[in-house]
Amino acid sequence: MSASISISGGCDGAAATVEKSRTLTNNWDNENHPDLPRIEYAFALDAVAVAQGHRPPILSAMAADLGHVCIRLPKCEVGEDELAAALIDASAEFGDISAEIREATKDRKVCERDQARITLQIDEALASLGRLRAVVNACGKDL
């Protein structure tokens, strides 16, 4: 909750965003306090973060608690060429993951540096899959 409050301009900014008292938003910022924001307030605070170019901290934390990740789908063009290009890019990212794992396991152990490089490749693949999903969503019935 702290990240969301901070991005919104602290307790005062968050209070202004949700049109509630500073005391309430201060409670949300206190990990030892049982109060949590209602869903519409969490949505409003995440919307502020997204408008500022950040990931939505509350949604991301909730997804992580459930063992998921939250990926924003990019805006994209529609068309056959874009769909094929997005598929090719996503496929290439899987090759990058494989190459990184092959390199990391040559010595039969995966160190912290190896983990970081593999994770970077996985994150890039997830972003490519997000783009592919966005292109498919944008295509609709136009193809």
Tab-separated table of C-alpha atoms in Angstrom:
chain	number	residue	atom	x	y	z
A	1	MET	CA	0.000	0.000	0.000
A	2	SER	CA	2.916	2.330	0.728
A	3	ALA	CA	3.951	2.492	-2.935
A	4	SER	CA	0.436	3.427	-3.990
A	5	ILE	CA	0.167	6.113	-1.302
A	6	SER	CA	3.596	7.493	-2.187
A	7	ILE	CA	2.883	7.638	-5.927
A	8	SER	CA	-0.391	9.424	-5.214
A	9	GLY	CA	1.399	12.219	-3.369
A	10	GLY	CA	1.487	10.793	0.136
A	11	CYS	CA	-1.461	10.470	2.491
A	12	ASP	CA	-2.770	13.923	1.524
A	13	GLY	CA	-2.632	13.170	-2.207
A	14	ALA	CA	-4.240	9.774	-1.752
A	15	ALA	CA	-6.960	11.350	0.392
A	16	ALA	CA	-7.661	13.878	-2.347
A	17	THR	CA	-7.730	11.134	-4.993
A	18	VAL	CA	-10.355	9.081	-3.173
A	19	GLU	CA	-12.083	12.101	-1.612
A	20	LYS	CA	-11.699	10.734	1.915
A	21	SER	CA	-9.889	11.868	5.044
A	22	ARG	CA	-6.139	11.882	5.483
A	23	THR	CA	-6.648	9.764	8.608
A	24	LEU	CA	-8.157	6.971	6.513
A	25	THR	CA	-5.362	6.980	3.940
A	26	ASN	CA	-2.802	7.187	6.742
A	27	ASN	CA	-4.339	3.987	8.147
A	28	TRP	CA	-3.899	2.304	4.755
A	29	ASP	CA	-0.236	3.304	4.784
A	30	ASN	CA	0.297	1.696	8.210
A	31	GLU	CA	1.118	-2.007	7.792
A	32	ASN	CA	0.001	-2.663	11.373
A	33	HIS	CA	-3.463	-1.188	10.842
A	34	PRO	CA	-6.222	-3.562	9.663
A	35	ASP	CA	-7.957	-1.035	7.356
A	36	LEU	CA	-7.678	-1.685	3.629
A	37	PRO	CA	-9.092	0.500	0.861
A	38	ARG	CA	-12.354	-0.449	-0.787
A	39	ILE	CA	-11.934	-1.720	-4.336
A	40	GLU	CA	-12.992	1.560	-5.958
A	41	TYR	CA	-10.373	3.438	-3.899
A	42	ALA	CA	-7.678	0.913	-4.793
A	43	PHE	CA	-8.669	1.293	-8.442
A	44	ALA	CA	-8.439	5.102	-8.206
A	45	LEU	CA	-5.000	4.953	-6.574
A	46	ASP	CA	-3.736	2.496	-9.192
A	47	ALA	CA	-5.153	4.722	-11.943
A	48	VAL	CA	-3.016	7.600	-10.620
A	49	ALA	CA	0.062	5.364	-10.741
A	50	VAL	CA	-0.692	4.237	-14.305
A	51	ALA	CA	-1.307	7.843	-15.413
A	52	GLN	CA	2.166	8.680	-14.087
A	53	GLY	CA	3.742	5.821	-16.037
A	54	HIS	CA	4.114	3.391	-13.113
A	55	ARG	CA	2.853	-0.154	-12.737
A	56	PRO	CA	-0.385	-0.358	-10.714
A	57	PRO	CA	1.060	-1.170	-7.271
A	58	ILE	CA	-2.085	-2.525	-5.624
A	59	LEU	CA	-3.099	-4.724	-8.557
A	60	SER	CA	0.489	-5.942	-8.926
A	61	ALA	CA	0.717	-6.806	-5.212
A	62	MET	CA	-2.627	-8.602	-5.256
A	63	ALA	CA	-1.610	-10.597	-8.334
A	64	ALA	CA	1.727	-11.505	-6.708
A	65	ASP	CA	-0.064	-12.669	-3.552
A	66	LEU	CA	-2.025	-15.072	-5.739
A	67	GLY	CA	1.114	-16.224	-7.566
A	68	HIS	CA	0.454	-14.200	-10.724
A	69	VAL	CA	1.981	-11.259	-12.523
A	70	CYS	CA	0.266	-8.219	-13.909
A	71	ILE	CA	1.308	-7.146	-17.407
A	72	ARG	CA	-0.053	-4.079	-19.160
A	73	LEU	CA	-1.070	-4.771	-22.738
A	74	PRO	CA	0.426	-2.186	-25.089
A	75	LYS	CA	-1.579	-0.254	-27.642
A	76	CYS	CA	-0.837	-1.606	-31.104
A	77	GLU	CA	-1.641	-1.505	-34.767
A	78	VAL	CA	-3.967	-4.023	-36.343
A	79	GLY	CA	-3.178	-6.149	-39.347
A	80	GLU	CA	-1.769	-9.382	-40.644
A	81	ASP	CA	1.794	-8.066	-40.679
A	82	GLU	CA	1.587	-6.954	-37.043
A	83	LEU	CA	0.188	-10.311	-35.950
A	84	ALA	CA	2.948	-12.256	-37.693
A	85	ALA	CA	5.638	-9.892	-36.383
A	86	ALA	CA	4.348	-10.170	-32.807
A	87	LEU	CA	4.327	-13.973	-33.049
A	88	ILE	CA	7.858	-14.047	-34.459
A	89	ASP	CA	9.104	-11.700	-31.725
A	90	ALA	CA	7.535	-13.822	-28.991
A	91	SER	CA	8.993	-16.998	-30.472
A	92	ALA	CA	12.450	-15.427	-30.648
A	93	GLU	CA	12.236	-14.530	-26.962
A	94	PHE	CA	11.732	-18.195	-26.076
A	95	GLY	CA	14.920	-18.960	-27.982
A	96	ASP	CA	16.703	-16.320	-25.904
A	97	ILE	CA	15.491	-17.988	-22.698
A	98	SER	CA	16.746	-21.363	-23.925
A	99	ALA	CA	20.144	-19.939	-24.845
A	100	GLU	CA	20.489	-18.262	-21.446
A	101	ILE	CA	19.571	-21.452	-19.606
A	102	ARG	CA	21.983	-23.481	-21.726
A	103	GLU	CA	24.783	-21.038	-20.904
A	104	ALA	CA	23.867	-20.919	-17.211
A	105	THR	CA	23.850	-24.702	-16.790
A	106	LYS	CA	27.164	-25.440	-18.496
A	107	ASP	CA	28.821	-25.648	-15.083
A	108	ARG	CA	25.858	-27.626	-13.677
A	109	LYS	CA	24.853	-24.865	-11.244
A	110	VAL	CA	22.759	-21.747	-11.595
A	111	CYS	CA	24.210	-18.856	-9.615
A	112	GLU	CA	22.522	-15.583	-8.702
A	113	ARG	CA	23.956	-13.859	-11.787
A	114	ASP	CA	22.611	-16.666	-13.985
A	115	GLN	CA	19.193	-16.346	-12.339
A	116	ALA	CA	19.153	-12.607	-13.053
A	117	ARG	CA	20.009	-13.133	-16.731
A	118	ILE	CA	17.410	-15.883	-17.134
A	119	THR	CA	14.784	-13.791	-15.357
A	120	LEU	CA	15.514	-10.862	-17.678
A	121	GLN	CA	14.916	-13.108	-20.690
A	122	ILE	CA	11.682	-14.416	-19.161
A	123	ASP	CA	10.506	-10.847	-18.512
A	124	GLU	CA	11.269	-9.928	-22.122
A	125	ALA	CA	9.310	-12.992	-23.292
A	126	LEU	CA	6.358	-12.016	-21.112
A	127	ALA	CA	6.411	-8.520	-22.611
A	128	SER	CA	6.449	-10.032	-26.112
A	129	LEU	CA	3.528	-12.275	-25.238
A	130	GLY	CA	1.706	-9.227	-23.898
A	131	ARG	CA	2.263	-7.472	-27.208
A	132	LEU	CA	1.051	-10.570	-29.086
A	133	ARG	CA	-2.065	-10.666	-26.908
A	134	ALA	CA	-2.708	-6.965	-27.556
A	135	VAL	CA	-2.354	-7.426	-31.314
A	136	VAL	CA	-4.756	-10.379	-31.255
A	137	ASN	CA	-7.224	-8.370	-29.171
A	138	ALA	CA	-6.967	-5.429	-31.565
A	139	CYS	CA	-7.460	-7.620	-34.632
A	140	GLY	CA	-10.991	-8.594	-33.742
A	141	LYS	CA	-12.666	-9.720	-36.938
A	142	ASP	CA	-10.703	-7.432	-39.268
A	143	LEU	CA	-8.411	-10.144	-40.659
